[in-house]
Short mmCIF file of C-alpha atoms in Angstrom, two decimals:
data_model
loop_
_atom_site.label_atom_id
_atom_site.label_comp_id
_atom_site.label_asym_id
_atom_site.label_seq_id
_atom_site.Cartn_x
_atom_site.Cartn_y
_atom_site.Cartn_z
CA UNK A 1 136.83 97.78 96.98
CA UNK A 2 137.31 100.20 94.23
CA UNK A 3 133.96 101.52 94.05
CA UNK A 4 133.44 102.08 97.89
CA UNK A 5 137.06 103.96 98.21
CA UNK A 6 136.18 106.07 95.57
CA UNK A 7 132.63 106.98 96.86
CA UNK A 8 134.51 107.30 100.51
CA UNK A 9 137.10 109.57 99.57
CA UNK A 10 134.75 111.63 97.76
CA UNK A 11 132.78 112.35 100.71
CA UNK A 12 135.57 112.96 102.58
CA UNK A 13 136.20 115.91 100.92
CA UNK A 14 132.86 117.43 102.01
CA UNK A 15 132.60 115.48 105.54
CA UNK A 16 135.01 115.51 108.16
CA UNK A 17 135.37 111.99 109.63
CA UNK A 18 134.53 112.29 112.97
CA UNK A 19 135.93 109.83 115.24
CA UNK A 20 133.98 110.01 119.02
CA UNK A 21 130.69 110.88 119.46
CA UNK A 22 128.72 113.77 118.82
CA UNK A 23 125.76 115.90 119.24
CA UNK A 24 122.99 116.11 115.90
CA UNK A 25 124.59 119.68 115.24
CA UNK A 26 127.81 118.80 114.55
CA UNK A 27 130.31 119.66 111.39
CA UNK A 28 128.69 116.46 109.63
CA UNK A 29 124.82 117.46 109.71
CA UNK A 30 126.10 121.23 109.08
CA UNK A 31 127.64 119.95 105.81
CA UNK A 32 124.95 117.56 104.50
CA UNK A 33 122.57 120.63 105.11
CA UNK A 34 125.15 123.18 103.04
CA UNK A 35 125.26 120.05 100.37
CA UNK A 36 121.51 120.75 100.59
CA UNK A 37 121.24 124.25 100.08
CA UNK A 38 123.80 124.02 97.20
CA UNK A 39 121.67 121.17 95.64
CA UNK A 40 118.67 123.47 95.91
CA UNK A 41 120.28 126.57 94.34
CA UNK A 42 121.09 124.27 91.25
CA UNK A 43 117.46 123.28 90.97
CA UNK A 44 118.44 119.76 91.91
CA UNK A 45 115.74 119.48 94.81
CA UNK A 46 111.88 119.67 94.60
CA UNK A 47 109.81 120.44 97.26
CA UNK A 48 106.53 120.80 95.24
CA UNK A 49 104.38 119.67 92.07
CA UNK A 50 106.37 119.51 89.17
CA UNK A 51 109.15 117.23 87.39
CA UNK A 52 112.53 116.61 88.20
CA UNK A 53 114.59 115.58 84.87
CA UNK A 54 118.67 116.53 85.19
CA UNK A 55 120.90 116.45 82.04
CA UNK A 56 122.69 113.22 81.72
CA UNK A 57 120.78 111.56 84.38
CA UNK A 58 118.32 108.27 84.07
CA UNK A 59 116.31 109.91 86.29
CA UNK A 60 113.20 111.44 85.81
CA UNK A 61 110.56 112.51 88.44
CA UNK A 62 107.47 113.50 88.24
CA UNK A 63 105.25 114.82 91.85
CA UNK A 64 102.16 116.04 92.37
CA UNK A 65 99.81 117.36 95.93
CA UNK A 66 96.36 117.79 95.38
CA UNK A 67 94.33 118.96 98.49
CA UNK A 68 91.74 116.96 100.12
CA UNK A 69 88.19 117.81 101.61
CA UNK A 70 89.82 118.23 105.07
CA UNK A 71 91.07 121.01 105.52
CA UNK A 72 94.79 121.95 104.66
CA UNK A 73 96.94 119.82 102.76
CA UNK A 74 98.90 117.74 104.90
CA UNK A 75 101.00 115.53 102.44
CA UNK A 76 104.32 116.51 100.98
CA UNK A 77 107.18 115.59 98.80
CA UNK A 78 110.37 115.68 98.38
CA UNK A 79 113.23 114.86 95.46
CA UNK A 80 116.84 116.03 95.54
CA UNK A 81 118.91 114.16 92.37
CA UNK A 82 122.42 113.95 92.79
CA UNK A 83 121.86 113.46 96.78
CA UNK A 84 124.59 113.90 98.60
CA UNK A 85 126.69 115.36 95.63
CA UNK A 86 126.79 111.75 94.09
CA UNK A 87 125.78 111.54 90.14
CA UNK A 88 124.27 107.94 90.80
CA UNK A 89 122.10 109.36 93.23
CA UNK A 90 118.70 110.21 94.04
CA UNK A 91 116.50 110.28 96.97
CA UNK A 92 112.97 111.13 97.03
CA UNK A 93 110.13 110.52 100.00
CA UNK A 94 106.52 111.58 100.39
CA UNK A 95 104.98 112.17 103.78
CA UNK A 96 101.60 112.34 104.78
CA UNK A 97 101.08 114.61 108.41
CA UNK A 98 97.89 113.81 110.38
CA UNK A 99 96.47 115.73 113.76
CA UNK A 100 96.13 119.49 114.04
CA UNK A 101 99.77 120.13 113.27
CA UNK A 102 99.95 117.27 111.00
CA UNK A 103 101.09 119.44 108.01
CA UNK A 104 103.43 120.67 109.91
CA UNK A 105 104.72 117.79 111.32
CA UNK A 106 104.97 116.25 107.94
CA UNK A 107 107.28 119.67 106.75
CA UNK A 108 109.49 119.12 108.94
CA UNK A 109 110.26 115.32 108.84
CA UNK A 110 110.86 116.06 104.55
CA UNK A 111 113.16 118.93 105.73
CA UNK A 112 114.98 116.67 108.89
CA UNK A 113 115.25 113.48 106.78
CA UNK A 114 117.37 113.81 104.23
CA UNK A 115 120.07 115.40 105.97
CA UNK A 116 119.77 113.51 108.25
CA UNK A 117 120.40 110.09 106.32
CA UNK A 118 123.15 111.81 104.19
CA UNK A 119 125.01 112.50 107.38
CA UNK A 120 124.39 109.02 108.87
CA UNK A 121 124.84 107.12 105.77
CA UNK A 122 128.64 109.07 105.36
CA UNK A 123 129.39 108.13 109.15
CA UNK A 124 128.13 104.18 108.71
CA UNK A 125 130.33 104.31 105.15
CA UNK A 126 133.43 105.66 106.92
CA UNK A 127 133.31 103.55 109.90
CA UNK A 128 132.61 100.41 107.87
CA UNK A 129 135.79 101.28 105.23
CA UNK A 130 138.02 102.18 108.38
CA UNK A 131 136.85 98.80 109.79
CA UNK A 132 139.56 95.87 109.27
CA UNK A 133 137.11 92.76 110.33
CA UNK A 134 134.97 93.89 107.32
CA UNK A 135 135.91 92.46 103.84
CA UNK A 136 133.86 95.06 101.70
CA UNK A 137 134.43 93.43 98.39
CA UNK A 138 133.39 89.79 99.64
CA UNK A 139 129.94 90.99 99.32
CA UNK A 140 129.16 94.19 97.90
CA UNK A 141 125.43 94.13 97.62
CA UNK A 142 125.06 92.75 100.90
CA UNK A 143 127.20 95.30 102.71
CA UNK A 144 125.53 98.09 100.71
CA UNK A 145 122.15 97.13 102.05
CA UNK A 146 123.84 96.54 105.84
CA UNK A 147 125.04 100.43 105.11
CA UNK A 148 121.92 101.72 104.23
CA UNK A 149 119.82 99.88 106.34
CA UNK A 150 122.08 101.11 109.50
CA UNK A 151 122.00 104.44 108.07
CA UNK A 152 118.19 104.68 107.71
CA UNK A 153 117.66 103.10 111.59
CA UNK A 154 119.71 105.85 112.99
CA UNK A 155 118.17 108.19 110.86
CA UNK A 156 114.52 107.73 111.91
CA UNK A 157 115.52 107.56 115.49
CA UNK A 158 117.22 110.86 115.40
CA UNK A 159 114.59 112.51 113.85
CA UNK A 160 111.64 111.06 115.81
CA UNK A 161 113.86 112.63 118.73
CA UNK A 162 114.40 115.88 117.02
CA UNK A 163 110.94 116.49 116.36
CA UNK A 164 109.90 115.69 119.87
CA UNK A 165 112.23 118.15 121.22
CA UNK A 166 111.18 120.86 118.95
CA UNK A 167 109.18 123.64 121.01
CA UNK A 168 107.42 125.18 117.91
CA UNK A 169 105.72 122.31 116.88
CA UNK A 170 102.91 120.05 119.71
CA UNK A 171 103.38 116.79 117.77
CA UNK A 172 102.01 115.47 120.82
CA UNK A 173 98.85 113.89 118.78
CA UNK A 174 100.20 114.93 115.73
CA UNK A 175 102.46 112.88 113.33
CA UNK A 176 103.09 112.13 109.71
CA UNK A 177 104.49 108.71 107.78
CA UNK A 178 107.71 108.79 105.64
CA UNK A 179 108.07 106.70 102.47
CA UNK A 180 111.60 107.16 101.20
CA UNK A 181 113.92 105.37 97.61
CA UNK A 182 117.12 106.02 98.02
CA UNK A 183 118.37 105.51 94.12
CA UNK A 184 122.55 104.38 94.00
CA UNK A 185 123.09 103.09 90.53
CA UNK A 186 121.10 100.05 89.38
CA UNK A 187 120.37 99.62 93.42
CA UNK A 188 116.94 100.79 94.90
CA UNK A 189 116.61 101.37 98.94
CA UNK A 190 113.03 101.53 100.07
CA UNK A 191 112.28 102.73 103.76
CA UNK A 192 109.05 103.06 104.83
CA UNK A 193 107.04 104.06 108.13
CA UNK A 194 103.53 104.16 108.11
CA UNK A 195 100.85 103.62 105.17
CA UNK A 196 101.70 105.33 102.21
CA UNK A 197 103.09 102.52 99.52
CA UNK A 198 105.74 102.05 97.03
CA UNK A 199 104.52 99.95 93.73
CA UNK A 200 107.20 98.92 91.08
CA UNK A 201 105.80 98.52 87.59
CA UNK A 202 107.90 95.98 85.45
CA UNK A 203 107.53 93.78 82.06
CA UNK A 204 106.32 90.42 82.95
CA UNK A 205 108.30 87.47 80.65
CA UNK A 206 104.78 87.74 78.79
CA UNK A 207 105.49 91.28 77.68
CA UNK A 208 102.90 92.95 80.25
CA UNK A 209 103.43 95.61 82.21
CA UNK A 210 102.80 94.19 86.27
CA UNK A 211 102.81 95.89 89.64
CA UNK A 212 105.02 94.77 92.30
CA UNK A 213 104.23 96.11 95.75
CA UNK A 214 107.56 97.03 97.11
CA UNK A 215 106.07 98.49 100.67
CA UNK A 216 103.68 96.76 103.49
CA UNK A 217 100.60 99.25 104.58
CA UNK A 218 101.71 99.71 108.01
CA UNK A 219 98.33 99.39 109.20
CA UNK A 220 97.46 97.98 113.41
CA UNK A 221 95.21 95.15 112.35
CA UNK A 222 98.90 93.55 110.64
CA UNK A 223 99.38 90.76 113.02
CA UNK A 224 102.86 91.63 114.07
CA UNK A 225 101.41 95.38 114.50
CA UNK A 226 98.61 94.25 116.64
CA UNK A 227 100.84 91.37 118.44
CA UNK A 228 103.49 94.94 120.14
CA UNK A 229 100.65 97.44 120.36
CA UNK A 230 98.71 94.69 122.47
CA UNK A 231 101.43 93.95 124.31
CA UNK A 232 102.45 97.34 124.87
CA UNK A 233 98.95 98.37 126.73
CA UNK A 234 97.68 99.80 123.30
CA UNK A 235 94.65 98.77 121.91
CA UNK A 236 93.53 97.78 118.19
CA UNK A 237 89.70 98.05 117.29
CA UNK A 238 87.28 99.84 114.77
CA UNK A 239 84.79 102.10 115.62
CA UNK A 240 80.94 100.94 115.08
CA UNK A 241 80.71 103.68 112.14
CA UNK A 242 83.73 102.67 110.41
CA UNK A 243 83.54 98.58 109.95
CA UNK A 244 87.19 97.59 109.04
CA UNK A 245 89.03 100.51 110.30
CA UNK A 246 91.88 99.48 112.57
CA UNK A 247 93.08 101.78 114.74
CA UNK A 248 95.13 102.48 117.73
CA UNK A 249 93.91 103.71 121.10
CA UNK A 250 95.59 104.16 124.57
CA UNK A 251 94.46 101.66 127.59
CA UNK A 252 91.93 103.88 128.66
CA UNK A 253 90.80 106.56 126.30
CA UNK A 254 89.24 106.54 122.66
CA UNK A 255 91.78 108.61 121.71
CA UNK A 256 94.26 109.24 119.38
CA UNK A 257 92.85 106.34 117.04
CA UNK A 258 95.08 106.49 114.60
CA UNK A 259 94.36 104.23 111.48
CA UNK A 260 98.20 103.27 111.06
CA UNK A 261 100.94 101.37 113.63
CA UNK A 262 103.71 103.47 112.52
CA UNK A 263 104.80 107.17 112.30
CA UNK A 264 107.08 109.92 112.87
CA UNK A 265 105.31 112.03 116.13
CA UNK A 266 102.69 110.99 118.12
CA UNK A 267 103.97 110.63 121.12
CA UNK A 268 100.48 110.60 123.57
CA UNK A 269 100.91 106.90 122.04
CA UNK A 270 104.59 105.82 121.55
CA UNK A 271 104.77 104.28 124.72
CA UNK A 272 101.61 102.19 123.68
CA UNK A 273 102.59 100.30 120.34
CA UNK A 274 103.35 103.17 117.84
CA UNK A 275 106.73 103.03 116.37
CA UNK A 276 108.93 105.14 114.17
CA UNK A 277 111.50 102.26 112.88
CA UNK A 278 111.30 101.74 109.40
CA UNK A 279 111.18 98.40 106.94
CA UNK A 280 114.08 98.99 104.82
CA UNK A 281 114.33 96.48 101.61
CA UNK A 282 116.83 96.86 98.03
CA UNK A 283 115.98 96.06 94.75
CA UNK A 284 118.20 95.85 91.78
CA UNK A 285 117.01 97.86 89.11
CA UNK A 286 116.69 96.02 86.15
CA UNK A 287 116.26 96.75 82.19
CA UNK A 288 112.66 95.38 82.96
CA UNK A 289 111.81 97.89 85.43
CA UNK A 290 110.52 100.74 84.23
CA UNK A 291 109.11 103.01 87.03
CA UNK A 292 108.11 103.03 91.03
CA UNK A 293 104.93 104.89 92.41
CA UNK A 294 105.05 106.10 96.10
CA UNK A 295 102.02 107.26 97.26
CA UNK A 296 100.19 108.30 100.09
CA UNK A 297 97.08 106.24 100.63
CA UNK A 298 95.16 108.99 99.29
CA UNK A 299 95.52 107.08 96.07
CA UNK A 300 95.68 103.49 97.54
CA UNK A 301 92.25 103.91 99.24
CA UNK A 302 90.52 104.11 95.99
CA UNK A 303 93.01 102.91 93.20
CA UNK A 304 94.54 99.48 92.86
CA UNK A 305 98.48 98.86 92.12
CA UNK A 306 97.50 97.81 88.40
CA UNK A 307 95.22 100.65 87.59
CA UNK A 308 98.13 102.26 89.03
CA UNK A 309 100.42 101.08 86.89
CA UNK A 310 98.12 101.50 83.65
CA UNK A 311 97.65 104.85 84.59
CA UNK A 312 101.30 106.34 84.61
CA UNK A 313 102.31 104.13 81.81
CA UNK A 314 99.99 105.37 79.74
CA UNK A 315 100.33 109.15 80.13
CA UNK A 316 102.29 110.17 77.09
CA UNK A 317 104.06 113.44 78.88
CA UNK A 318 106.15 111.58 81.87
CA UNK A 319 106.49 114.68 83.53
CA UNK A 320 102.57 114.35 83.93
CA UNK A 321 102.34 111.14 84.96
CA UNK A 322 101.74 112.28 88.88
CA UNK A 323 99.07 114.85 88.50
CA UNK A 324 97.67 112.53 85.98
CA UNK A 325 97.32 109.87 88.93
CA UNK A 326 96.04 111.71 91.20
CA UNK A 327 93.70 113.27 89.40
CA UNK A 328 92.66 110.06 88.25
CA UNK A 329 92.43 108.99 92.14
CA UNK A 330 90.10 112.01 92.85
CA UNK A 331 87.79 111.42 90.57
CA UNK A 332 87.31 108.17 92.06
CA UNK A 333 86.93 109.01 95.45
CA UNK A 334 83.85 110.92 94.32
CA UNK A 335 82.46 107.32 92.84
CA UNK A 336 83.94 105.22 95.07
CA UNK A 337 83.62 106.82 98.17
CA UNK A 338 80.24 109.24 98.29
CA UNK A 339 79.48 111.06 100.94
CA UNK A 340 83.09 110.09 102.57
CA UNK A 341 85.46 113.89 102.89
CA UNK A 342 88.35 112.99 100.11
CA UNK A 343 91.50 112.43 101.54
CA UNK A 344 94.88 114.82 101.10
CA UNK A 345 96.36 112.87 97.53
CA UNK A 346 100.15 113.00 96.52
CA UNK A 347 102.48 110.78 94.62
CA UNK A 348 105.40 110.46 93.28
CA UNK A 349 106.35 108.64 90.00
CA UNK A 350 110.20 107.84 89.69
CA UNK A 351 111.16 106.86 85.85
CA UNK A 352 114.36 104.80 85.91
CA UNK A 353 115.13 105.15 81.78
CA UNK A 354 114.20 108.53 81.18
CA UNK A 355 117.53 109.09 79.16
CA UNK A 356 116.16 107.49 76.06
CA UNK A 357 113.24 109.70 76.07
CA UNK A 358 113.49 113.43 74.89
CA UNK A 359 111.91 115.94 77.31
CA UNK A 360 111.25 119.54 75.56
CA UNK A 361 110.74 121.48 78.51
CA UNK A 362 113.20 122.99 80.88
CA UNK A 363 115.38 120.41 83.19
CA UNK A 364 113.39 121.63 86.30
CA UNK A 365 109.84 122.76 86.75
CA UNK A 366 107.74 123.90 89.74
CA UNK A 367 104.29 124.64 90.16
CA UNK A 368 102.10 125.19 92.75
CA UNK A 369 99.93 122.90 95.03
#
């Protein structure tokens, strides 16, 4: 239990344990948001395009935004190393808003979430070590996951609620997705809600570099998704002009007809099918693994996980690897998809060894979208 007490009582100096219930605004949230702003005054958070790459850490991320054919750019990022004041952390998520306040919809999950999490995930931790009927070194990995998994449930729920309550933002028919990693050591949390993807690239016993699709592409025609919508009064169909477009439409109106079953806002349709509860999987991080990919589908719509995976693993500047991506992904929505408005593209490409590799440029840069 060593390793638990030692990551308990050093949250404890930052969180107060609180021991009956409580609004969202209590002490905890107001200290996971100061742990926040401290993080982001030592150029430990990204909010932009640009590379995250910390001294002494394994770390290394690389994020890029390019703007679509839409109209504003409606994805964003997020990466904050050392979450939650933790050296084996990291947490990074990418969002991608749709509707007319989509973008801002989107800003304000990636400013809610993390938090958010931090807050629950020190609560869940607390209440589990106080707990007697739990044995927390009988199964480490397994109560980890239980932690995190709780953590991330309560998380989404709070914020779905927050964002619905907030007057300065109609996320009536507006909404975004959330694709979070949650980093703890060699231990990899993936939460996602909606349709952006997580890929894993890793050496094969052959020597080859593979994809591993960590995420499912929330989409309605999913059986499961189509089995609650249906059941919920919602309805699943494509429109005659768009053959193989699933989407998501109230009993009576062709309306919102949104292309995924899952997402932050929205509410015209939440009582019709569309959730906000996120899949939540681990992943031990192994000496084979060399990097994960989240990515709105932007990318997916016109680039596979294996061109993926070539792409960013052959970029010879890491902290490149994401514009390099998405540029790549642009150019192929103009052959792939003429005559078709390009998507909003954004990803994110975590390095999980970047230790071993020299990087000659400052620990934290930032450019514009």
């Amino acid at each position: 239990m060593r390793h638990f007490s030692s990551m308990f009582n050093g949250l404890a100096r930052s969180f107060p344990i609180r021991r009956g219930k409580n609004s969202e605004n209590d002490d905890g949230r107001e200290a996971a948001e100061a742990m926040a702003k401290d993080a982001k005054k030592n150029d430990l958070i990204l909010r932009s395009s640009g590379f995250v790459n910390v001294d002494g850490s394994n770390n290394l991320a690389s994020v890029f935004s390019k703007r679509g054919r839409k109209g504003v750019n409606q994805d964003c990022a997020f990466v904050w190393e050392e979450f939650g004041c933790q050296a084996d952390m990291l947490f990074c998520g990418i969002f991608d808003g749709h509707g007319p306040w989509g973008h801002f919809v989107a800003k304000k999950v990636r400013e809610s979430m993390p938090s958010s999490l931090l807050c629950h995930w020190q609560e869940t931790l607390a209440q589990t070590s106080l707990d007697p009927d739990i044995d927390l070194e009988s199964d480490k990995k397994h109560q980890r996951f239980d932690i995190w998994k709780h953590s991330y449930l309560k998380t989404c729920a709070a914020v779905d609620q927050e964002l619905q309550q907030c007057r300065k933002i109609d996320s009536f028919y507006s909404g975004t997705t959330a694709l979070t990693i949650v980093r703890q050591g060699d231990l990899m949390y993936v939460a996602n809600i909606g349709d952006s993807r997580a890929v894993l690239a890793t050496t094969s016993d052959d020597g080859d570099l593979i994809p591993i699709q960590l995420t499912v592409d929330f989409k309605p025609n999913l059986p499961q998704e189509a089995e609650r919508i249906i059941q919920c009064k919602g309805r699943v169909f494509c429109l005659r002009d768009e053959p193989g477009v699933h989407r998501v439409w109230l009993p009576h109106e062709e309306s919102p007809g949104l292309a995924m079953s899952r997402a932050f806002g929205d509410y015209c349709i939440k009582e019709y099918g569309l959730i906000s509860v996120p899949e939540v999987t681990q992943r031990r991080i192994t000496s084979r693994d060399q990097f994960v990919v989240l990515a709105t589908d932007g990318v997916w719509d016109v680039i596979s996980n294996q061109e993926a995976v070539q792409i960013v693993s052959s970029t010879p500047d890491k902290a490149k690897a994401a514009k390099c991506l998405v540029e790549c992904a642009a150019h192929a929505w103009k052959k792939k998809r003429k005559g078709i408005a390009m998507d909003d593209i954004s990803a994110i490409c975590l390095f999980f060894h970047s230790s071993a590799v020299s990087q000659p440029e400052a620990n934290l840069v930032t450019t514009s979208k």
